[in-house]
Short mmCIF file of C-alpha atoms in Angstrom, two decimals:
data_model
loop_
_atom_site.label_atom_id
_atom_site.label_comp_id
_atom_site.label_asym_id
_atom_site.label_seq_id
_atom_site.Cartn_x
_atom_site.Cartn_y
_atom_site.Cartn_z
CA MET A 1 -38.82 -33.43 24.84
CA THR A 2 -38.32 -30.03 25.60
CA PRO A 3 -35.76 -27.61 24.98
CA GLU A 4 -35.09 -27.64 28.86
CA GLU A 5 -35.00 -31.41 28.59
CA LEU A 6 -32.75 -31.45 25.54
CA ALA A 7 -30.07 -29.12 27.43
CA ALA A 8 -29.94 -30.91 30.69
CA ARG A 9 -28.96 -34.10 28.69
CA LEU A 10 -26.34 -32.45 26.68
CA ALA A 11 -22.83 -33.48 28.06
CA HIS A 12 -20.92 -30.11 29.24
CA VAL A 13 -18.45 -28.57 27.39
CA ARG A 14 -15.11 -29.88 28.82
CA ILE A 15 -11.77 -27.83 27.43
CA PRO A 16 -8.11 -29.10 28.94
CA GLU A 17 -7.23 -28.38 32.38
CA SER A 18 -4.06 -26.80 30.94
CA PHE A 19 -6.70 -24.01 29.05
CA ALA A 20 -9.17 -23.16 32.05
CA ARG A 21 -5.53 -22.23 34.23
CA PHE A 22 -3.68 -18.96 34.46
CA GLY A 23 -0.27 -19.01 33.67
CA ILE A 24 3.00 -17.34 33.16
CA GLN A 25 1.95 -16.84 29.25
CA ASP A 26 -1.12 -15.59 29.90
CA ALA A 27 -0.09 -12.83 32.13
CA LEU A 28 3.18 -12.22 29.45
CA ALA A 29 0.22 -11.70 26.84
CA ALA A 30 -1.92 -9.67 29.19
CA CYS A 31 1.28 -7.41 29.91
CA ALA A 32 2.37 -6.81 25.75
CA LEU A 33 -1.00 -6.26 24.91
CA GLY A 34 -0.67 -3.41 27.88
CA LEU A 35 2.62 -2.42 26.33
CA ILE A 36 1.26 -2.09 23.16
CA ALA A 37 -2.07 -0.21 24.01
CA ALA A 38 -0.26 2.29 26.44
CA LEU A 39 2.00 2.94 23.15
CA LEU A 40 -0.63 3.60 20.83
CA ILE A 41 -2.33 6.13 23.34
CA SER A 42 0.82 7.93 24.21
CA SER A 43 1.69 8.51 20.58
CA LEU A 44 -2.42 9.94 20.06
CA LEU A 45 -1.79 12.17 23.24
CA ARG A 46 1.56 13.20 21.70
CA LEU A 47 -0.24 14.40 18.58
CA VAL A 48 -2.76 15.69 20.42
CA THR A 49 -1.27 17.94 22.12
CA VAL A 50 1.93 18.75 20.40
CA ARG A 51 2.43 22.76 21.27
CA ARG A 52 1.37 24.53 18.03
CA ASN A 53 3.85 27.66 16.66
CA ASN A 54 2.07 31.14 16.11
CA PRO A 55 3.57 32.63 13.41
CA LEU A 56 2.56 35.79 14.73
CA VAL A 57 4.62 35.40 18.48
CA GLU A 58 7.39 33.58 16.57
CA ALA A 59 8.25 36.93 14.12
CA ARG A 60 7.55 39.50 17.14
CA SER A 61 10.39 37.41 19.05
CA ALA A 62 12.20 37.37 16.03
CA ILE A 63 12.14 41.12 15.88
CA GLU A 64 12.85 41.68 19.32
CA ARG A 65 16.17 39.72 18.93
CA LEU A 66 17.33 41.82 16.60
CA ALA A 67 16.51 44.95 17.89
CA GLY A 68 19.73 44.98 20.01
CA LEU A 69 21.53 44.86 16.48
CA GLU A 70 23.26 47.93 14.57
CA LYS A 71 20.84 49.13 11.64
CA GLN A 72 22.26 47.15 8.98
CA ALA A 73 22.86 44.74 11.09
CA ARG A 74 18.67 44.84 12.03
CA ILE A 75 17.93 45.61 8.18
CA THR A 76 19.88 42.38 6.79
CA GLY A 77 18.13 40.22 9.54
CA LEU A 78 14.47 41.94 8.98
CA ALA A 79 15.01 41.39 5.61
CA ALA A 80 15.58 37.42 5.99
CA LEU A 81 12.85 37.37 8.11
CA LEU A 82 10.45 38.85 5.90
CA ARG A 83 11.80 36.51 2.72
CA GLU A 84 11.43 33.65 5.52
CA LYS A 85 8.04 34.31 6.04
CA GLY A 86 7.06 34.75 2.60
CA GLY A 87 6.13 38.55 2.83
CA THR A 88 6.69 41.67 0.00
CA ALA A 89 9.04 43.68 0.60
CA PRO A 90 8.46 47.96 1.25
CA ASP A 91 10.12 50.55 -0.61
CA GLY A 92 13.63 51.37 -0.26
CA LEU A 93 14.52 47.97 1.61
CA ASP A 94 16.45 46.71 -1.86
CA GLU A 95 18.80 50.04 -1.27
CA ALA A 96 19.01 49.90 2.39
CA LEU A 97 20.37 46.25 1.81
CA TYR A 98 22.79 47.45 -0.39
CA ASN A 99 23.82 51.36 0.67
CA PRO A 100 24.57 51.74 4.65
CA ASN A 101 23.51 55.04 4.29
CA ALA A 102 19.95 54.84 2.69
CA ALA A 103 17.51 56.28 4.85
CA LEU A 104 14.76 53.52 5.96
CA ASP A 105 12.94 53.53 8.99
CA PRO A 106 13.71 49.37 10.15
CA ALA A 107 9.90 49.50 11.75
CA LYS A 108 8.62 49.90 8.01
CA VAL A 109 10.54 46.35 7.53
CA GLU A 110 9.08 45.52 11.10
CA ALA A 111 5.31 46.35 10.01
CA ALA A 112 5.65 44.39 6.80
CA VAL A 113 7.30 41.45 8.98
CA VAL A 114 4.02 41.49 11.03
CA ALA A 115 1.52 42.19 8.43
CA THR A 116 2.74 38.64 6.94
CA ALA A 117 3.20 36.74 10.00
CA ARG A 118 -0.91 37.94 10.46
CA LYS A 119 -1.63 36.74 7.12
CA GLY A 120 0.31 33.05 7.86
CA LEU A 121 -2.27 32.92 10.92
CA ARG A 122 -5.13 33.29 8.42
CA ARG A 123 -4.57 30.37 6.12
#
């Protein structure tokens, strides 16, 4: 007996008719699987396409917001920004924070904030 004859003599596999039909339960299961796949894909896309914050751009925009304030408030805000970024205070900043008559150019503090933000970019 050849393999072809043997295969011809075997009875065909019979499954119940209810298994062969595509019913409402099958449609609901397919929809549920589609929703789960969509949730997974959307969460992965959200991770990939999230907007990254640039420390240098954030520092420059904060400096621009502080530019309209009076000198003492501006120096205080710049010092807080410098502390937040983890930078080193320039000479004279401590005195300028406590003595409004101290001569400190806010541009020195701004430069320190920008330099610290640039270091943050390299990390």
